[in-house]
mmCIF file with all atom_site columns, C-alpha atoms and ligand atoms in Angstrom:
data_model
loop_
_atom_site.group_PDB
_atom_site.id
_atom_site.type_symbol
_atom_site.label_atom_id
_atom_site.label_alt_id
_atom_site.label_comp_id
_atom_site.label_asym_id
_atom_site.label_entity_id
_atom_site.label_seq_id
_atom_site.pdbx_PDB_ins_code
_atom_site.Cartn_x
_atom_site.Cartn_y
_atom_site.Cartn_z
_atom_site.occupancy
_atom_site.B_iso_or_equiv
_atom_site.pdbx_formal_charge
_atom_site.auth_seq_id
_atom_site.auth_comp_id
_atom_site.auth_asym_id
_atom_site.auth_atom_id
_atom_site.pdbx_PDB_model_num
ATOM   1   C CA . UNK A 1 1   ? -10.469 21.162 -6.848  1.00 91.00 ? 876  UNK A CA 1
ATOM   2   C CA . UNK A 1 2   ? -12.557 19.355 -4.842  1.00 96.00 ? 877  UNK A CA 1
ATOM   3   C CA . UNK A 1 3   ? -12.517 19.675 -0.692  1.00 97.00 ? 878  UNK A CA 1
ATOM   4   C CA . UNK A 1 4   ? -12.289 16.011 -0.235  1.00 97.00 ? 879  UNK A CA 1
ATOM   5   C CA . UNK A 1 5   ? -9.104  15.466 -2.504  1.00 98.00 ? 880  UNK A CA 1
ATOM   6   C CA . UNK A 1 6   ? -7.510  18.404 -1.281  1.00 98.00 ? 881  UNK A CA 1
ATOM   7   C CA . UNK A 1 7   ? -8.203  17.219 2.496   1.00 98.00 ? 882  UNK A CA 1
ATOM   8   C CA . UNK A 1 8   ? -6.589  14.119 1.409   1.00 98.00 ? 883  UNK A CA 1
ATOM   9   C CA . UNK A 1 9   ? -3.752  16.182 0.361   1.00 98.00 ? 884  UNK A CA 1
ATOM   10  C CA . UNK A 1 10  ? -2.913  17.607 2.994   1.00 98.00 ? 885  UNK A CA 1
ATOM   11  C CA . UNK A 1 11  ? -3.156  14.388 4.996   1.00 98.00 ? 886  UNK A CA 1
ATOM   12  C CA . UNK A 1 12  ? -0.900  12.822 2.818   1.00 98.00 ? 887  UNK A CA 1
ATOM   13  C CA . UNK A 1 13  ? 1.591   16.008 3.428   1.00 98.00 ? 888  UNK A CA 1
ATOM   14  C CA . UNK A 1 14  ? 1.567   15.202 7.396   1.00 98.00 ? 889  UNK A CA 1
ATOM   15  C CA . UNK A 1 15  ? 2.053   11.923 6.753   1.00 98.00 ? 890  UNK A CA 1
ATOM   16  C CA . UNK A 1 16  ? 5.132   12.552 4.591   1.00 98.00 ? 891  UNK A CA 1
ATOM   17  C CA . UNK A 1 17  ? 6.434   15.109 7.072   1.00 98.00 ? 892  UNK A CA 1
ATOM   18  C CA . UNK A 1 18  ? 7.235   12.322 9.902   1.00 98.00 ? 893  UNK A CA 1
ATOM   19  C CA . UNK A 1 19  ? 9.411   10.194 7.572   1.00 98.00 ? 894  UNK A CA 1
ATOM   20  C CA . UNK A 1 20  ? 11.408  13.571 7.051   1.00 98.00 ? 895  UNK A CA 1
ATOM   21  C CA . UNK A 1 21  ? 15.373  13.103 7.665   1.00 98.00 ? 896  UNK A CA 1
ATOM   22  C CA . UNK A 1 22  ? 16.264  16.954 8.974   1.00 98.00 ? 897  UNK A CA 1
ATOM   23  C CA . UNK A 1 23  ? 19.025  15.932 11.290  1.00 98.00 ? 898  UNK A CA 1
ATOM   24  C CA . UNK A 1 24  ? 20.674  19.445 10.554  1.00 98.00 ? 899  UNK A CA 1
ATOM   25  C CA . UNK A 1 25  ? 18.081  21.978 9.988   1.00 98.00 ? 900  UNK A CA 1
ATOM   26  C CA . UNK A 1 26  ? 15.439  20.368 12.443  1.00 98.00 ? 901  UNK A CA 1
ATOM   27  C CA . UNK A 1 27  ? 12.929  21.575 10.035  1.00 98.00 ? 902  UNK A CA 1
ATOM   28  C CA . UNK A 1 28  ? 10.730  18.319 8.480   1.00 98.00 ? 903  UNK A CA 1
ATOM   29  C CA . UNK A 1 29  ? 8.490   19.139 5.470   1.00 98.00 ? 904  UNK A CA 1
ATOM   30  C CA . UNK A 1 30  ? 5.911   16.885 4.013   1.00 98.00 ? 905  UNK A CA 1
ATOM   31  C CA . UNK A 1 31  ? 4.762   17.211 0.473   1.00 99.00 ? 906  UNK A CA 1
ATOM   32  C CA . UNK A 1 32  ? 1.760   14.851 -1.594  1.00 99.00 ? 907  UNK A CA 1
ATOM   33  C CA . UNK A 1 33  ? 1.346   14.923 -5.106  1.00 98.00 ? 908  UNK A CA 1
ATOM   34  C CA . UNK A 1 34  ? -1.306  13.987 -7.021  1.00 98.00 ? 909  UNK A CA 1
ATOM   35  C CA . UNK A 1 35  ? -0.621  13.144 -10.648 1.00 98.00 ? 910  UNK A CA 1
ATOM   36  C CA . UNK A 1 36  ? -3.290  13.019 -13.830 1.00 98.00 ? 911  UNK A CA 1
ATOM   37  C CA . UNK A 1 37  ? -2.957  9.399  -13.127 1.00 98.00 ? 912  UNK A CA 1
ATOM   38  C CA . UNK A 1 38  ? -4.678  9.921  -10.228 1.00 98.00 ? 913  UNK A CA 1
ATOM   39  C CA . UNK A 1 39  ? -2.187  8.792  -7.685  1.00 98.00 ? 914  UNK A CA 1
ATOM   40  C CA . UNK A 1 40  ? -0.558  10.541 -4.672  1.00 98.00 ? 915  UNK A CA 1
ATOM   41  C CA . UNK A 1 41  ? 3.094   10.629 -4.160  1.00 99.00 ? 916  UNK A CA 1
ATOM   42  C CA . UNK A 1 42  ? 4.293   11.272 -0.925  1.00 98.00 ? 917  UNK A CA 1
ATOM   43  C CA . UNK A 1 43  ? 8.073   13.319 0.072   1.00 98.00 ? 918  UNK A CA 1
ATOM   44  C CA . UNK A 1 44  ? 9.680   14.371 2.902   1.00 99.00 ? 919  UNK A CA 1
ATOM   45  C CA . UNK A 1 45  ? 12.842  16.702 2.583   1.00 98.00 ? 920  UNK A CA 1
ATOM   46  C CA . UNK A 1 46  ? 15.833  14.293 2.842   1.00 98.00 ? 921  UNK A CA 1
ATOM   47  C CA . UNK A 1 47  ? 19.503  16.583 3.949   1.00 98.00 ? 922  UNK A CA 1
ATOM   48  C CA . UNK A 1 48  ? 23.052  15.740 3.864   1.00 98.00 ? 923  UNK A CA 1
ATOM   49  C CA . UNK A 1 49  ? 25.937  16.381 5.587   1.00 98.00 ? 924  UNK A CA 1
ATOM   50  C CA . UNK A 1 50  ? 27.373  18.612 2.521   1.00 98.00 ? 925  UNK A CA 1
ATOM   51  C CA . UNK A 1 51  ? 24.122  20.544 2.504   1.00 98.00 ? 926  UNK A CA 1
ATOM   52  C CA . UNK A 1 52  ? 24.026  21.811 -0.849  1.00 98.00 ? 927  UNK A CA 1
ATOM   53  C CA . UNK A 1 53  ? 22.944  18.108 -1.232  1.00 98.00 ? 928  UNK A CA 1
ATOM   54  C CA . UNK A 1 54  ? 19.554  18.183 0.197   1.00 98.00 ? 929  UNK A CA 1
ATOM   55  C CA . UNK A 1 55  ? 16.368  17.383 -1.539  1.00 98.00 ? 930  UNK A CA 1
ATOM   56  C CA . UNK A 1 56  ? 13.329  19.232 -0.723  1.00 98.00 ? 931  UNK A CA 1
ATOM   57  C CA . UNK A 1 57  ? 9.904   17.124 0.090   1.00 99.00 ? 932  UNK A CA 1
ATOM   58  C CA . UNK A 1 58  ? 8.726   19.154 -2.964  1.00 98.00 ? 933  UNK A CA 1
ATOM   59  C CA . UNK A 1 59  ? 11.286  17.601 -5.193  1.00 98.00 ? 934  UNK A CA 1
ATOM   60  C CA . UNK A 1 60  ? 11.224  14.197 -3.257  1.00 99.00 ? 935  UNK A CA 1
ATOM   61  C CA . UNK A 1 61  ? 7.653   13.864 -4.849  1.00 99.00 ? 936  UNK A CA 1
ATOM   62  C CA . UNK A 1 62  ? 8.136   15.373 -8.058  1.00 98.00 ? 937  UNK A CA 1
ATOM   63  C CA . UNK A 1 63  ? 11.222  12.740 -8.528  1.00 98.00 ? 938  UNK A CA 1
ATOM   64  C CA . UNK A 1 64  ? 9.061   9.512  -7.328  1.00 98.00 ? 939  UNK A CA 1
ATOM   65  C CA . UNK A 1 65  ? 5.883   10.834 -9.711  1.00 98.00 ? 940  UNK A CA 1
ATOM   66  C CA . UNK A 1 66  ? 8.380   10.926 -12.579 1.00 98.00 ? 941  UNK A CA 1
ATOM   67  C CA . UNK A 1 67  ? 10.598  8.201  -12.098 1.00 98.00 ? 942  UNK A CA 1
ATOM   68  C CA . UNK A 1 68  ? 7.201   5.860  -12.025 1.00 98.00 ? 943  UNK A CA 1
ATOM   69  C CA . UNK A 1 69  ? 6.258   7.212  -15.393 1.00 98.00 ? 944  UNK A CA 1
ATOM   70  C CA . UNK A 1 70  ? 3.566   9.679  -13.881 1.00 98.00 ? 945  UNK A CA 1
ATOM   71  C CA . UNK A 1 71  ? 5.327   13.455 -16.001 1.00 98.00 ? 946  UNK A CA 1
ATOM   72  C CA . UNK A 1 72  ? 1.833   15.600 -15.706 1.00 98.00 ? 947  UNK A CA 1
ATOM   73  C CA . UNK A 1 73  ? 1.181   17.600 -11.833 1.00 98.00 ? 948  UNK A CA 1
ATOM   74  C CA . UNK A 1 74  ? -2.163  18.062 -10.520 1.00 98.00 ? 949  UNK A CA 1
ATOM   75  C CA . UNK A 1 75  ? -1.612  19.520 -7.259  1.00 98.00 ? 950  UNK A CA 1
ATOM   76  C CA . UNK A 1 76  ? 0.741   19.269 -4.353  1.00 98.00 ? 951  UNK A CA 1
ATOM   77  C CA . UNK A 1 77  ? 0.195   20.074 -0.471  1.00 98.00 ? 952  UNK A CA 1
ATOM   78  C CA . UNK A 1 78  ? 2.870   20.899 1.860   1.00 99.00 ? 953  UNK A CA 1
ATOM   79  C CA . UNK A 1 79  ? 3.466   21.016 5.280   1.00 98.00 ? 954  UNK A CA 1
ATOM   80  C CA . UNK A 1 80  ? 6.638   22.356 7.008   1.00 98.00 ? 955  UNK A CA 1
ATOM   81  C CA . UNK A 1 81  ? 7.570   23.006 10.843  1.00 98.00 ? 956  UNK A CA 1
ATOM   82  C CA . UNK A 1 82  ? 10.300  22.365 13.330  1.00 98.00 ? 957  UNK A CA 1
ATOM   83  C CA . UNK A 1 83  ? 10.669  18.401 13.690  1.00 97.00 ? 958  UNK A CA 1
ATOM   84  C CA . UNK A 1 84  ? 9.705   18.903 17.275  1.00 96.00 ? 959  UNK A CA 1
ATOM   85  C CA . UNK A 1 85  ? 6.159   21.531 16.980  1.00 95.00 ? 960  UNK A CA 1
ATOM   86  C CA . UNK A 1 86  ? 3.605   20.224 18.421  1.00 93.00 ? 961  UNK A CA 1
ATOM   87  C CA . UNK A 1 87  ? 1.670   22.524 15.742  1.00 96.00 ? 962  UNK A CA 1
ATOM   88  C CA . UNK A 1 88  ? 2.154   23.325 12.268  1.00 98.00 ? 963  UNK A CA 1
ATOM   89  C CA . UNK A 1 89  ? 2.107   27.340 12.591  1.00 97.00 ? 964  UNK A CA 1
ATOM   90  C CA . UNK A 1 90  ? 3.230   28.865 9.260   1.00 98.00 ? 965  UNK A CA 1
ATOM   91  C CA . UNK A 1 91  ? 2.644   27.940 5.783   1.00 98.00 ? 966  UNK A CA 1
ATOM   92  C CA . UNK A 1 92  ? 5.639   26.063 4.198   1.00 98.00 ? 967  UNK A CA 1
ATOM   93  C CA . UNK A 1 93  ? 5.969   27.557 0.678   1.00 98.00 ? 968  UNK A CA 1
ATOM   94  C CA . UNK A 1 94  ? 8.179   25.951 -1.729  1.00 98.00 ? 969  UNK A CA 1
ATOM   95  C CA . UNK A 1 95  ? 11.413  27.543 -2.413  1.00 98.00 ? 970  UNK A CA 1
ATOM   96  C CA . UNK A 1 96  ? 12.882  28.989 -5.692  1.00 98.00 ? 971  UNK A CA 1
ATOM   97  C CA . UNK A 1 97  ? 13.801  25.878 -6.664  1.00 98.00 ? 972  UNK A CA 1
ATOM   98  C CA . UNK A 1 98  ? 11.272  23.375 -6.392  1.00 98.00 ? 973  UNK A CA 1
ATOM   99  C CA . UNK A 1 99  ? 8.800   25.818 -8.014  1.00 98.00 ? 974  UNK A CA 1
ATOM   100 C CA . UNK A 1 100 ? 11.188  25.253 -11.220 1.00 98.00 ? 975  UNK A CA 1
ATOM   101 C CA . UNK A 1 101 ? 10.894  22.069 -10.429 1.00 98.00 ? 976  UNK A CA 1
ATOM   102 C CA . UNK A 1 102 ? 7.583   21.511 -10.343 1.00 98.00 ? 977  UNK A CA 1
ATOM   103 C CA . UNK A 1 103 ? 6.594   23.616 -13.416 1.00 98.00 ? 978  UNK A CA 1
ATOM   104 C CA . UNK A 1 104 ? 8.470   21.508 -16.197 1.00 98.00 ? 979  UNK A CA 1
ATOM   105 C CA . UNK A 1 105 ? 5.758   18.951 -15.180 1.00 98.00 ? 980  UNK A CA 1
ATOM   106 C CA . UNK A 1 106 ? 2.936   20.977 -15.339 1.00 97.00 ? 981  UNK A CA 1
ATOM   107 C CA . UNK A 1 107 ? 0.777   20.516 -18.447 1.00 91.00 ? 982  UNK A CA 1
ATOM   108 C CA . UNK A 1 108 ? -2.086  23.198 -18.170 1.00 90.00 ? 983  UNK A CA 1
ATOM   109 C CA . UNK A 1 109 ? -1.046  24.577 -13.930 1.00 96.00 ? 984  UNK A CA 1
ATOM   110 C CA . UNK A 1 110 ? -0.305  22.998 -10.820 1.00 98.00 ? 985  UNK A CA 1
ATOM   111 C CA . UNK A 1 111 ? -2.483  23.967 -7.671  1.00 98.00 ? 986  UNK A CA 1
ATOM   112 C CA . UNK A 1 112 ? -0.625  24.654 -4.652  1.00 98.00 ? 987  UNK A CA 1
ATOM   113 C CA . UNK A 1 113 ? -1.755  24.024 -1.529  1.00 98.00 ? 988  UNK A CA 1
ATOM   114 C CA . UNK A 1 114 ? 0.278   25.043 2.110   1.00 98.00 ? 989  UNK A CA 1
ATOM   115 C CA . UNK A 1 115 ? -1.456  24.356 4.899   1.00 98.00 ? 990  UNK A CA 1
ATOM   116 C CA . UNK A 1 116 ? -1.139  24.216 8.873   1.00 98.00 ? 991  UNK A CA 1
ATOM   117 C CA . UNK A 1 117 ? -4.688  21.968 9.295   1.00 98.00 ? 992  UNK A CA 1
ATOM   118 C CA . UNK A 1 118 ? -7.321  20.381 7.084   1.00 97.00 ? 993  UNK A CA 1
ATOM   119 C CA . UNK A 1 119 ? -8.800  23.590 7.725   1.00 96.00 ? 994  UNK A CA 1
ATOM   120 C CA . UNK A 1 120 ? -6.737  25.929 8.026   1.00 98.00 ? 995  UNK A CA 1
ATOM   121 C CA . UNK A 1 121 ? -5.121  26.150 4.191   1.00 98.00 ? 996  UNK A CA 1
ATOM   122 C CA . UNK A 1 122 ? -4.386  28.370 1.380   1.00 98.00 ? 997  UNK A CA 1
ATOM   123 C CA . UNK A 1 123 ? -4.558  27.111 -2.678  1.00 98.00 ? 998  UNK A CA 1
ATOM   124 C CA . UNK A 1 124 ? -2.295  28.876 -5.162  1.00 98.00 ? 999  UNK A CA 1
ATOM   125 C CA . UNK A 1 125 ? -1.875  28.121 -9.013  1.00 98.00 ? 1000 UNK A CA 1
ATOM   126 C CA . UNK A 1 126 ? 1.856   27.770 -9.136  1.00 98.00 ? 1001 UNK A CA 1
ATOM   127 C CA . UNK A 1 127 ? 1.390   30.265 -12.189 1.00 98.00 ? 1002 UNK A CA 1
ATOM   128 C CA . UNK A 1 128 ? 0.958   32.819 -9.431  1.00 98.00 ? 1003 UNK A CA 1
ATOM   129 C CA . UNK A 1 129 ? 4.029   31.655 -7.597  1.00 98.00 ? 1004 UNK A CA 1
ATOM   130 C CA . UNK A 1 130 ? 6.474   31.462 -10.574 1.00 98.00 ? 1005 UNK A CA 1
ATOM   131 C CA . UNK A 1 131 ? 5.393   33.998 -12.594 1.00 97.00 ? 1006 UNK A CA 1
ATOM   132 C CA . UNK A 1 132 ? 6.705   34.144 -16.246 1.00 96.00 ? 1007 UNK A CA 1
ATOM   133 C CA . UNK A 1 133 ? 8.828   30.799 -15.810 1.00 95.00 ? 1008 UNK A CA 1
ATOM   134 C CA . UNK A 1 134 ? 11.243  29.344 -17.825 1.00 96.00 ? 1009 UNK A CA 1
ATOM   135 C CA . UNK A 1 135 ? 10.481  26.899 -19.846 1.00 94.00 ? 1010 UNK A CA 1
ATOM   136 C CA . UNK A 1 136 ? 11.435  24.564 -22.532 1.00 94.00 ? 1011 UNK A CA 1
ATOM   137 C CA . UNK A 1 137 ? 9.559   27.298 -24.836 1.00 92.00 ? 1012 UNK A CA 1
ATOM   138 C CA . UNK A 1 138 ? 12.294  30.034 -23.359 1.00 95.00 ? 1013 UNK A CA 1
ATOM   139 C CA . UNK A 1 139 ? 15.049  28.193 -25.829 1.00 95.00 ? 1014 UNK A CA 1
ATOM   140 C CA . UNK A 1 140 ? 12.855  27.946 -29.086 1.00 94.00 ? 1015 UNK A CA 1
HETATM 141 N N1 . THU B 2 .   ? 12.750  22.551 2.423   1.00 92.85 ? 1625 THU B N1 1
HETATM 142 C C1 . THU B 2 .   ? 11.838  21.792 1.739   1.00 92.85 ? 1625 THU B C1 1
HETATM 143 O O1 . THU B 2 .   ? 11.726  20.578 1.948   1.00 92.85 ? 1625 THU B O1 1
HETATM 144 N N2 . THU B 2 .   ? 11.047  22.423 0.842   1.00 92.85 ? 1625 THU B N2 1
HETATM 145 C C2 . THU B 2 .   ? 11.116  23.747 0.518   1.00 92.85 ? 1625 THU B C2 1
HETATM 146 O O2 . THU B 2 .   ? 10.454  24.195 -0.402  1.00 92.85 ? 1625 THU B O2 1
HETATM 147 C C3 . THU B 2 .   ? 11.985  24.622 1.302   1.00 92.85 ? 1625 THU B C3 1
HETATM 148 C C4 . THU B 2 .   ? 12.925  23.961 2.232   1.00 92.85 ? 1625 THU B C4 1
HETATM 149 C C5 . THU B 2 .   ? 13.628  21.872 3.389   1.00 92.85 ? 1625 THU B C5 1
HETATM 150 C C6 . THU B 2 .   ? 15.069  21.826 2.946   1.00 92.85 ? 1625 THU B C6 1
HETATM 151 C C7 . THU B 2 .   ? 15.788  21.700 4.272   1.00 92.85 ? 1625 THU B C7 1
HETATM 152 O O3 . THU B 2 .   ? 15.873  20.321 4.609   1.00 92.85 ? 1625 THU B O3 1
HETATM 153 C C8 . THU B 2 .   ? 14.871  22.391 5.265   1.00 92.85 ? 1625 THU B C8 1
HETATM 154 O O4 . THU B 2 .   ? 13.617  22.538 4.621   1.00 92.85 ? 1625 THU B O4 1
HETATM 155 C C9 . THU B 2 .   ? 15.367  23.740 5.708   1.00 92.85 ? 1625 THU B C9 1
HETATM 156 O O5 . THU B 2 .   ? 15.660  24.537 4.620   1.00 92.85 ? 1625 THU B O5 1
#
């Protein structure tokens, strides 16, 4: 993947991270996507007062990609930190459940990308994070 795109990633994952609604965790996550299309879909984590309801920034993404038509992942950067850090200062890695998520939309692997800065980054396959996922090929 090339360092421009995934600069413009991660970008797109701070950006996403200030519309965040985290009213009871106080922790705001950005996520972009970028789709075989070639477009970028932006999600912030969006909770709810009967927690259990709240959509991750991962899944916030995934669900505007698909619901526009655009099924096949590219690559997604996140960003996660207390609403109120100046700083990002740990990776935000996506939880059990958005990896799931994310995988039923991968056609060949989706690169992973949690970052803090531009700069300072790390790039996963999300093969490595999920390994041996189910699939729709688990039920055959
Ligand atoms: N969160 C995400 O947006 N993505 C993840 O992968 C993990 C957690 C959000 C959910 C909740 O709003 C807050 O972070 C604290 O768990």
């Amino acid at each position: 993947m090339k360092e421009a795109v995934v600069s413009e990633l991660i970008l797109n994952a701070f950006e996403a991270r200030t519309k965040s609604y985290c009213p009871y965790s106080g922790f705001a996550v950005g996520a972009a996507l970028l789709t075989e299309s070639g477009k970028i879909y932006r999600g912030c984590n969006v909770e709810n007062s009967s927690y259990g309801a709240t959509i991750c920034a991962e899944r916030c993404a995934a669900l505007k990609a698909v619901s526009e038509g655009d099924t096949v992942f590219k690559a997604i950067a996140i960003v996660g930190a207390p609403k109120k850090a100046k700083e990002v200062k740990d990776y935000a890695y996506p939880c059990g459940m958005c990896r799931q998520f994310l995988s039923e939309f991968a056609s060949d692997d989706i690169t992973v990308i949690v970052a803090k800065s531009i700069d300072d980054r790390k790039i996963y396959k999300l093969s490595k994070l999920l390994p041996e996922a189910f699939s729709s090929d688990s039920m055959k």
